[in-house]
Amino acid sequence: MGDIIALVLPFFGLILIGYVSGRITRQPAEALGWLNFFVIYIALPSLFFKLVSRTPIEELTRIDFIAASLAATYTIFVLVFLIGRFVRGNSIPDCTIQALAGAYGNIGYMGPGLALLAFGEAAAVPVALVFCFENAAHFIAAPALMALAGGDDRPRSRVALDVVKKIAYHPFIIATAIGFLAAGLQFEPPLALQRLIDYLAQAAAPCALFAMGVTLALRPLKRIPAEIGYIVPIKLLLHPLLVYVVLGLVGNFDPLWIFTAVLLASLPTATNVFVIGQQYGVWQERASATILITTVLSVLSVSGLLYAITNGILPPDLFP
């Protein structure tokens, strides 16, 4: 257990430092702009490029892994959506944000740093694959459902073009795509450039986690939604369990890939869920509350999961 504490304490400690800093200082939200820009457009893309470009190309084309992971995540999405729609009687736009809160984990800011700390650089490929394809799916699902509900008055062609742009221009996805190309061509950056990429990649996790903590502090808990009662256990417990079962059923995956996907699924609700809710004027305060609550509780759930993995309680061959 001491090893798990040593692993997660610095990780969640950075989020806590950011949160406390955001609460005790009087900096406006705009003051975080340049740090967010550095994290999103420079540091994390450098990390994704570095890890993917050093991976054999055959490992980057595991369609079976991508399909199984997406199937598990979107089963969760559909489940939360249906509960919101037919049990709670919420609108389609509300249900869409709720479904994202249950299925969209913080795989951008938290995922790479925690997975690499826990499993080493061998976790880089499953992290990149899960991130790219799940983000693309979320970027498609949200505007499509909002348009279906009439929450987006733009022409369908404009909505489709906007979705394509969000996917194609996302800096993480661009960096990963360039990494794919470099891996395929076996391109080795010059030493000076490689050192710069390494330096930027090392800054990615600390800066991202600090920025995440500040962001949470700037969105105080005002309204706790009733949906928290089922979204939190679904996101933190059922989602990783389902990913574990589905990948085990499909089989033929390296245990480290399975554990990496399960770890990513166990992460709290992504801050992007609030951003999407804000974009459409739907479920904003409650999305913020969900992000904060799942982040706090994930300290226990993620620690427990890592303990189960490292101590053999969670076997890699559920279906031998």
mmCIF file of C-alpha atoms in Angstrom:
data_model
loop_
_atom_site.group_PDB
_atom_site.id
_atom_site.type_symbol
_atom_site.label_atom_id
_atom_site.label_comp_id
_atom_site.label_asym_id
_atom_site.label_seq_id
_atom_site.Cartn_x
_atom_site.Cartn_y
_atom_site.Cartn_z
ATOM 1 C CA MET A 1 0.000 0.000 0.000
ATOM 2 C CA GLY A 2 2.949 2.292 0.641
ATOM 3 C CA ASP A 3 3.937 2.028 -3.025
ATOM 4 C CA ILE A 4 0.430 3.026 -4.121
ATOM 5 C CA ILE A 5 0.432 6.023 -1.782
ATOM 6 C CA ALA A 6 3.847 7.020 -3.122
ATOM 7 C CA LEU A 7 2.415 6.822 -6.640
ATOM 8 C CA VAL A 8 -0.897 8.638 -6.232
ATOM 9 C CA LEU A 9 0.022 11.163 -3.533
ATOM 10 C CA PRO A 10 2.280 13.315 -5.770
ATOM 11 C CA PHE A 11 -0.231 12.954 -8.602
ATOM 12 C CA PHE A 12 -3.345 14.016 -6.690
ATOM 13 C CA GLY A 13 -1.176 16.315 -4.573
ATOM 14 C CA LEU A 14 -0.536 18.469 -7.636
ATOM 15 C CA ILE A 15 -4.279 18.774 -8.187
ATOM 16 C CA LEU A 16 -4.710 19.729 -4.529
ATOM 17 C CA ILE A 17 -1.935 22.335 -4.742
ATOM 18 C CA GLY A 18 -3.642 23.846 -7.778
ATOM 19 C CA TYR A 19 -7.013 23.781 -6.020
ATOM 20 C CA VAL A 20 -5.684 25.456 -2.873
ATOM 21 C CA SER A 21 -3.808 28.019 -4.967
ATOM 22 C CA GLY A 22 -6.990 28.830 -6.839
ATOM 23 C CA ARG A 23 -8.960 29.234 -3.602
ATOM 24 C CA ILE A 24 -6.516 31.415 -1.662
ATOM 25 C CA THR A 25 -5.388 33.750 -4.430
ATOM 26 C CA ARG A 26 -7.500 36.367 -6.145
ATOM 27 C CA GLN A 27 -6.370 35.698 -9.682
ATOM 28 C CA PRO A 28 -9.202 35.790 -12.248
ATOM 29 C CA ALA A 29 -9.956 32.762 -14.388
ATOM 30 C CA GLU A 30 -8.336 34.492 -17.362
ATOM 31 C CA ALA A 31 -4.967 34.347 -15.576
ATOM 32 C CA LEU A 32 -4.900 30.613 -16.269
ATOM 33 C CA GLY A 33 -5.061 31.194 -20.019
ATOM 34 C CA TRP A 34 -1.380 30.951 -20.913
ATOM 35 C CA LEU A 35 -0.792 27.906 -18.716
ATOM 36 C CA ASN A 36 -3.753 26.141 -20.342
ATOM 37 C CA PHE A 37 -2.388 27.100 -23.747
ATOM 38 C CA PHE A 38 1.026 25.663 -22.854
ATOM 39 C CA VAL A 39 -0.504 22.422 -21.588
ATOM 40 C CA ILE A 40 -2.981 21.882 -24.430
ATOM 41 C CA TYR A 41 -0.985 23.136 -27.412
ATOM 42 C CA ILE A 42 2.637 22.451 -26.456
ATOM 43 C CA ALA A 43 3.391 20.168 -23.496
ATOM 44 C CA LEU A 44 0.830 17.374 -23.884
ATOM 45 C CA PRO A 45 1.175 17.224 -27.702
ATOM 46 C CA SER A 46 4.927 16.873 -27.188
ATOM 47 C CA LEU A 47 4.304 13.992 -24.800
ATOM 48 C CA PHE A 48 1.936 12.221 -27.195
ATOM 49 C CA PHE A 49 4.330 12.657 -30.122
ATOM 50 C CA LYS A 50 7.300 11.424 -28.103
ATOM 51 C CA LEU A 51 5.564 8.270 -26.935
ATOM 52 C CA VAL A 52 3.792 7.324 -30.153
ATOM 53 C CA SER A 53 6.735 8.043 -32.484
ATOM 54 C CA ARG A 54 8.904 5.549 -30.573
ATOM 55 C CA THR A 55 6.365 2.722 -30.898
ATOM 56 C CA PRO A 56 6.476 -0.005 -33.589
ATOM 57 C CA ILE A 57 3.827 0.796 -36.175
ATOM 58 C CA GLU A 58 2.137 -2.620 -35.864
ATOM 59 C CA GLU A 59 1.196 -1.796 -32.269
ATOM 60 C CA LEU A 60 -0.513 1.409 -33.387
ATOM 61 C CA THR A 61 -3.070 -0.352 -35.599
ATOM 62 C CA ARG A 62 -4.899 -2.543 -33.077
ATOM 63 C CA ILE A 63 -8.446 -1.984 -34.345
ATOM 64 C CA ASP A 64 -9.723 -4.732 -32.028
ATOM 65 C CA PHE A 65 -8.472 -2.858 -28.956
ATOM 66 C CA ILE A 66 -9.959 0.427 -30.163
ATOM 67 C CA ALA A 67 -13.334 -1.169 -30.965
ATOM 68 C CA ALA A 68 -13.570 -3.041 -27.651
ATOM 69 C CA SER A 69 -12.646 0.020 -25.600
ATOM 70 C CA LEU A 70 -15.123 2.235 -27.454
ATOM 71 C CA ALA A 71 -17.872 -0.375 -27.141
ATOM 72 C CA ALA A 72 -17.487 -0.457 -23.362
ATOM 73 C CA THR A 73 -17.362 3.339 -23.035
ATOM 74 C CA TYR A 74 -20.404 3.903 -25.229
ATOM 75 C CA THR A 75 -22.378 1.226 -23.414
ATOM 76 C CA ILE A 76 -21.875 3.433 -20.349
ATOM 77 C CA PHE A 77 -22.853 6.519 -22.373
ATOM 78 C CA VAL A 78 -26.094 4.898 -23.544
ATOM 79 C CA LEU A 79 -26.883 3.572 -20.052
ATOM 80 C CA VAL A 80 -26.576 6.998 -18.391
ATOM 81 C CA PHE A 81 -28.484 8.649 -21.244
ATOM 82 C CA LEU A 82 -31.381 6.175 -20.936
ATOM 83 C CA ILE A 83 -31.553 6.535 -17.146
ATOM 84 C CA GLY A 84 -31.678 10.313 -17.491
ATOM 85 C CA ARG A 85 -34.286 10.181 -20.246
ATOM 86 C CA PHE A 86 -36.678 7.454 -19.102
ATOM 87 C CA VAL A 87 -36.147 7.289 -15.336
ATOM 88 C CA ARG A 88 -35.439 10.934 -14.528
ATOM 89 C CA GLY A 89 -37.461 12.378 -17.436
ATOM 90 C CA ASN A 90 -34.754 14.851 -18.463
ATOM 91 C CA SER A 91 -34.441 16.545 -21.847
ATOM 92 C CA ILE A 92 -32.173 15.137 -24.564
ATOM 93 C CA PRO A 93 -29.606 17.974 -24.130
ATOM 94 C CA ASP A 94 -29.481 17.371 -20.348
ATOM 95 C CA CYS A 95 -29.185 13.622 -20.883
ATOM 96 C CA THR A 96 -26.349 14.162 -23.361
ATOM 97 C CA ILE A 97 -24.226 16.064 -20.838
ATOM 98 C CA GLN A 98 -25.111 13.538 -18.128
ATOM 99 C CA ALA A 99 -24.048 10.692 -20.429
ATOM 100 C CA LEU A 100 -20.754 12.448 -21.116
ATOM 101 C CA ALA A 101 -20.280 12.897 -17.360
ATOM 102 C CA GLY A 102 -20.618 9.136 -16.954
ATOM 103 C CA ALA A 103 -18.496 8.069 -19.923
ATOM 104 C CA TYR A 104 -15.954 10.848 -20.611
ATOM 105 C CA GLY A 105 -13.041 10.492 -18.204
ATOM 106 C CA ASN A 106 -10.215 12.954 -17.719
ATOM 107 C CA ILE A 107 -7.998 11.011 -20.123
ATOM 108 C CA GLY A 108 -6.242 14.120 -21.438
ATOM 109 C CA TYR A 109 -4.987 15.899 -18.328
ATOM 110 C CA MET A 110 -4.799 12.938 -15.934
ATOM 111 C CA GLY A 111 -4.508 9.891 -18.171
ATOM 112 C CA PRO A 112 -0.999 10.087 -19.639
ATOM 113 C CA GLY A 113 0.735 11.139 -16.435
ATOM 114 C CA LEU A 114 -0.902 8.551 -14.200
ATOM 115 C CA ALA A 115 -0.657 5.663 -16.679
ATOM 116 C CA LEU A 116 3.025 6.322 -17.354
ATOM 117 C CA LEU A 117 3.773 6.604 -13.643
ATOM 118 C CA ALA A 118 1.935 3.363 -12.931
ATOM 119 C CA PHE A 119 2.985 1.227 -15.900
ATOM 120 C CA GLY A 120 5.913 2.980 -17.588
ATOM 121 C CA GLU A 121 6.320 4.021 -21.225
ATOM 122 C CA ALA A 122 4.821 0.728 -22.426
ATOM 123 C CA ALA A 123 1.441 2.257 -21.558
ATOM 124 C CA ALA A 124 1.938 5.043 -24.101
ATOM 125 C CA VAL A 125 0.269 3.336 -27.060
ATOM 126 C CA PRO A 126 -2.985 2.268 -25.363
ATOM 127 C CA VAL A 127 -3.193 5.738 -23.778
ATOM 128 C CA ALA A 128 -2.821 7.429 -27.175
ATOM 129 C CA LEU A 129 -5.313 5.090 -28.876
ATOM 130 C CA VAL A 130 -7.957 5.456 -26.170
ATOM 131 C CA PHE A 131 -7.503 9.213 -26.048
ATOM 132 C CA CYS A 132 -7.711 9.848 -29.789
ATOM 133 C CA PHE A 133 -10.634 7.594 -30.626
ATOM 134 C CA GLU A 134 -12.713 8.295 -27.512
ATOM 135 C CA ASN A 135 -12.279 12.042 -27.911
ATOM 136 C CA ALA A 136 -13.278 11.797 -31.567
ATOM 137 C CA ALA A 137 -16.380 9.806 -30.582
ATOM 138 C CA HIS A 138 -17.356 12.340 -27.887
ATOM 139 C CA PHE A 139 -16.822 15.257 -30.280
ATOM 140 C CA ILE A 140 -19.239 13.540 -32.689
ATOM 141 C CA ALA A 141 -21.860 12.371 -30.170
ATOM 142 C CA ALA A 142 -22.397 15.682 -28.356
ATOM 143 C CA PRO A 143 -23.175 17.959 -31.338
ATOM 144 C CA ALA A 144 -25.129 15.201 -33.105
ATOM 145 C CA LEU A 145 -27.475 14.719 -30.147
ATOM 146 C CA MET A 146 -27.774 18.454 -29.551
ATOM 147 C CA ALA A 147 -28.722 18.948 -33.201
ATOM 148 C CA LEU A 148 -31.234 16.097 -32.955
ATOM 149 C CA ALA A 149 -32.841 17.746 -29.937
ATOM 150 C CA GLY A 150 -33.018 21.118 -31.633
ATOM 151 C CA GLY A 151 -30.463 22.600 -29.286
ATOM 152 C CA ASP A 152 -28.237 23.562 -32.182
ATOM 153 C CA ASP A 153 -29.973 25.749 -34.742
ATOM 154 C CA ARG A 154 -27.150 25.716 -37.265
ATOM 155 C CA PRO A 155 -27.575 23.845 -40.579
ATOM 156 C CA ARG A 156 -26.637 20.160 -40.355
ATOM 157 C CA SER A 157 -23.786 20.651 -42.818
ATOM 158 C CA ARG A 158 -22.340 23.381 -40.593
ATOM 159 C CA VAL A 159 -22.595 21.128 -37.532
ATOM 160 C CA ALA A 160 -20.872 18.283 -39.392
ATOM 161 C CA LEU A 161 -18.095 20.598 -40.576
ATOM 162 C CA ASP A 162 -17.597 21.900 -37.037
ATOM 163 C CA VAL A 163 -17.275 18.316 -35.746
ATOM 164 C CA VAL A 164 -14.691 17.474 -38.395
ATOM 165 C CA LYS A 165 -12.705 20.602 -37.517
ATOM 166 C CA LYS A 166 -12.751 19.831 -33.791
ATOM 167 C CA ILE A 167 -11.368 16.370 -34.455
ATOM 168 C CA ALA A 168 -8.881 17.294 -37.178
ATOM 169 C CA TYR A 169 -7.533 20.400 -35.424
ATOM 170 C CA HIS A 170 -7.304 19.052 -31.877
ATOM 171 C CA PRO A 171 -3.631 19.480 -30.887
ATOM 172 C CA PHE A 172 -3.444 16.097 -29.113
ATOM 173 C CA ILE A 173 -4.829 14.294 -32.152
ATOM 174 C CA ILE A 174 -2.550 16.197 -34.543
ATOM 175 C CA ALA A 175 0.473 15.339 -32.406
ATOM 176 C CA THR A 176 -0.556 11.680 -32.239
ATOM 177 C CA ALA A 177 -1.091 11.559 -36.012
ATOM 178 C CA ILE A 178 2.376 13.027 -36.601
ATOM 179 C CA GLY A 179 3.694 10.455 -34.131
ATOM 180 C CA PHE A 180 2.029 7.688 -36.171
ATOM 181 C CA LEU A 181 3.731 9.046 -39.302
ATOM 182 C CA ALA A 182 7.113 9.265 -37.583
ATOM 183 C CA ALA A 183 6.747 5.702 -36.302
ATOM 184 C CA GLY A 184 5.828 4.454 -39.771
ATOM 185 C CA LEU A 185 8.809 6.214 -41.351
ATOM 186 C CA GLN A 186 11.082 5.312 -38.411
ATOM 187 C CA PHE A 187 11.981 8.988 -38.182
ATOM 188 C CA GLU A 188 14.494 9.984 -35.515
ATOM 189 C CA PRO A 189 14.452 13.711 -34.619
ATOM 190 C CA PRO A 190 17.843 15.434 -34.396
ATOM 191 C CA LEU A 191 19.331 15.296 -30.912
ATOM 192 C CA ALA A 192 18.641 18.970 -30.110
ATOM 193 C CA LEU A 193 15.000 18.663 -31.186
ATOM 194 C CA GLN A 194 14.583 15.403 -29.281
ATOM 195 C CA ARG A 195 15.892 17.012 -26.108
ATOM 196 C CA LEU A 196 13.447 19.897 -26.521
ATOM 197 C CA ILE A 197 10.553 17.443 -27.014
ATOM 198 C CA ASP A 198 11.657 15.472 -23.939
ATOM 199 C CA TYR A 199 11.874 18.656 -21.881
ATOM 200 C CA LEU A 200 8.394 19.762 -22.898
ATOM 201 C CA ALA A 201 6.958 16.272 -22.339
ATOM 202 C CA GLN A 202 8.325 16.215 -18.783
ATOM 203 C CA ALA A 203 6.398 19.419 -18.029
ATOM 204 C CA ALA A 204 3.097 18.058 -19.325
ATOM 205 C CA ALA A 205 1.779 16.142 -16.305
ATOM 206 C CA PRO A 206 2.741 18.641 -13.530
ATOM 207 C CA CYS A 207 1.383 21.643 -15.426
ATOM 208 C CA ALA A 208 -1.799 19.823 -16.513
ATOM 209 C CA LEU A 209 -2.597 18.630 -12.990
ATOM 210 C CA PHE A 210 -1.920 22.026 -11.415
ATOM 211 C CA ALA A 211 -4.108 23.729 -14.041
ATOM 212 C CA MET A 212 -6.843 21.191 -13.422
ATOM 213 C CA GLY A 213 -6.781 21.928 -9.676
ATOM 214 C CA VAL A 214 -7.025 25.674 -10.260
ATOM 215 C CA THR A 215 -9.892 25.145 -12.705
ATOM 216 C CA LEU A 216 -11.815 23.125 -10.113
ATOM 217 C CA ALA A 217 -11.240 25.869 -7.519
ATOM 218 C CA LEU A 218 -12.637 28.512 -9.850
ATOM 219 C CA ARG A 219 -15.881 26.553 -10.257
ATOM 220 C CA PRO A 220 -17.242 26.391 -6.688
ATOM 221 C CA LEU A 221 -19.756 23.723 -5.747
ATOM 222 C CA LYS A 222 -23.135 25.444 -5.950
ATOM 223 C CA ARG A 223 -25.611 22.766 -6.871
ATOM 224 C CA ILE A 224 -25.342 19.026 -6.342
ATOM 225 C CA PRO A 225 -27.474 17.245 -8.946
ATOM 226 C CA ALA A 226 -29.685 14.311 -7.979
ATOM 227 C CA GLU A 227 -28.093 12.420 -10.877
ATOM 228 C CA ILE A 228 -24.837 12.301 -8.874
ATOM 229 C CA GLY A 229 -26.338 9.311 -7.065
ATOM 230 C CA TYR A 230 -25.915 7.090 -10.120
ATOM 231 C CA ILE A 231 -23.403 8.959 -12.296
ATOM 232 C CA VAL A 232 -20.597 8.757 -9.706
ATOM 233 C CA PRO A 233 -20.706 4.969 -9.171
ATOM 234 C CA ILE A 234 -21.193 4.373 -12.889
ATOM 235 C CA LYS A 235 -18.196 6.555 -13.803
ATOM 236 C CA LEU A 236 -15.785 5.466 -11.076
ATOM 237 C CA LEU A 237 -16.791 1.800 -10.652
ATOM 238 C CA LEU A 238 -18.964 0.420 -13.447
ATOM 239 C CA HIS A 239 -17.064 2.031 -16.330
ATOM 240 C CA PRO A 240 -13.662 0.490 -15.471
ATOM 241 C CA LEU A 241 -15.320 -2.827 -14.608
ATOM 242 C CA LEU A 242 -17.071 -2.961 -17.972
ATOM 243 C CA VAL A 243 -13.866 -2.082 -19.850
ATOM 244 C CA TYR A 244 -12.111 -4.892 -17.957
ATOM 245 C CA VAL A 245 -14.828 -7.422 -18.834
ATOM 246 C CA VAL A 246 -15.144 -6.422 -22.510
ATOM 247 C CA LEU A 247 -11.392 -6.443 -23.154
ATOM 248 C CA GLY A 248 -11.175 -9.783 -21.349
ATOM 249 C CA LEU A 249 -13.955 -11.232 -23.513
ATOM 250 C CA VAL A 250 -12.359 -10.019 -26.745
ATOM 251 C CA GLY A 251 -8.993 -11.359 -25.551
ATOM 252 C CA ASN A 252 -5.571 -11.379 -27.171
ATOM 253 C CA PHE A 253 -4.402 -8.182 -25.463
ATOM 254 C CA ASP A 254 -1.258 -7.558 -23.490
ATOM 255 C CA PRO A 255 -2.253 -7.409 -19.785
ATOM 256 C CA LEU A 256 -0.598 -3.996 -19.548
ATOM 257 C CA TRP A 257 -2.914 -2.698 -22.304
ATOM 258 C CA ILE A 258 -5.942 -4.038 -20.435
ATOM 259 C CA PHE A 259 -4.856 -2.475 -17.150
ATOM 260 C CA THR A 260 -4.079 0.829 -18.881
ATOM 261 C CA ALA A 261 -7.541 0.961 -20.468
ATOM 262 C CA VAL A 262 -9.166 0.077 -17.144
ATOM 263 C CA LEU A 263 -7.162 2.779 -15.362
ATOM 264 C CA LEU A 264 -8.203 5.384 -17.953
ATOM 265 C CA ALA A 265 -11.846 4.320 -17.580
ATOM 266 C CA SER A 266 -11.604 4.775 -13.803
ATOM 267 C CA LEU A 267 -10.639 8.445 -14.052
ATOM 268 C CA PRO A 268 -13.097 11.159 -12.945
ATOM 269 C CA THR A 269 -15.320 13.140 -15.278
ATOM 270 C CA ALA A 270 -13.386 15.261 -17.766
ATOM 271 C CA THR A 271 -13.373 19.038 -17.443
ATOM 272 C CA ASN A 272 -14.392 19.113 -21.113
ATOM 273 C CA VAL A 273 -17.881 18.006 -20.030
ATOM 274 C CA PHE A 274 -18.364 21.398 -18.359
ATOM 275 C CA VAL A 275 -16.988 23.119 -21.478
ATOM 276 C CA ILE A 276 -19.468 21.279 -23.722
ATOM 277 C CA GLY A 277 -22.319 22.035 -21.328
ATOM 278 C CA GLN A 278 -21.311 25.700 -21.302
ATOM 279 C CA GLN A 279 -21.170 25.752 -25.097
ATOM 280 C CA TYR A 280 -24.810 24.650 -25.330
ATOM 281 C CA GLY A 281 -26.036 26.323 -22.128
ATOM 282 C CA VAL A 282 -27.027 22.954 -20.647
ATOM 283 C CA TRP A 283 -26.398 21.385 -17.202
ATOM 284 C CA GLN A 284 -23.411 23.672 -16.539
ATOM 285 C CA GLU A 285 -23.322 24.041 -12.733
ATOM 286 C CA ARG A 286 -24.256 20.410 -12.248
ATOM 287 C CA ALA A 287 -21.530 19.299 -14.654
ATOM 288 C CA SER A 288 -19.036 21.344 -12.630
ATOM 289 C CA ALA A 289 -20.258 19.686 -9.418
ATOM 290 C CA THR A 290 -19.955 16.240 -11.008
ATOM 291 C CA ILE A 291 -16.370 16.930 -12.066
ATOM 292 C CA LEU A 292 -15.403 18.100 -8.585
ATOM 293 C CA ILE A 293 -17.108 15.243 -6.732
ATOM 294 C CA THR A 294 -15.787 12.493 -9.019
ATOM 295 C CA THR A 295 -12.282 13.990 -8.815
ATOM 296 C CA VAL A 296 -12.313 13.983 -5.012
ATOM 297 C CA LEU A 297 -13.704 10.449 -4.776
ATOM 298 C CA SER A 298 -11.326 9.150 -7.446
ATOM 299 C CA VAL A 299 -8.474 9.545 -4.959
ATOM 300 C CA LEU A 300 -9.911 6.487 -3.201
ATOM 301 C CA SER A 301 -11.240 4.564 -6.209
ATOM 302 C CA VAL A 302 -8.131 4.972 -8.371
ATOM 303 C CA SER A 303 -5.865 4.120 -5.431
ATOM 304 C CA GLY A 304 -7.932 1.003 -4.775
ATOM 305 C CA LEU A 305 -7.754 -0.018 -8.425
ATOM 306 C CA LEU A 306 -3.980 0.408 -8.568
ATOM 307 C CA TYR A 307 -3.652 -1.606 -5.356
ATOM 308 C CA ALA A 308 -5.762 -4.399 -6.885
ATOM 309 C CA ILE A 309 -3.654 -4.411 -10.060
ATOM 310 C CA THR A 310 -0.236 -4.327 -8.419
ATOM 311 C CA ASN A 311 -1.137 -6.993 -5.843
ATOM 312 C CA GLY A 312 -2.643 -9.466 -8.290
ATOM 313 C CA ILE A 313 -6.179 -9.055 -6.933
ATOM 314 C CA LEU A 314 -7.327 -8.083 -10.428
ATOM 315 C CA PRO A 315 -6.080 -10.850 -12.746
ATOM 316 C CA PRO A 316 -5.137 -9.967 -16.340
ATOM 317 C CA ASP A 317 -6.756 -13.154 -17.647
ATOM 318 C CA LEU A 318 -10.375 -12.917 -16.513
ATOM 319 C CA PHE A 319 -11.369 -15.326 -19.296
ATOM 320 C CA PRO A 320 -8.340 -17.618 -19.821
#
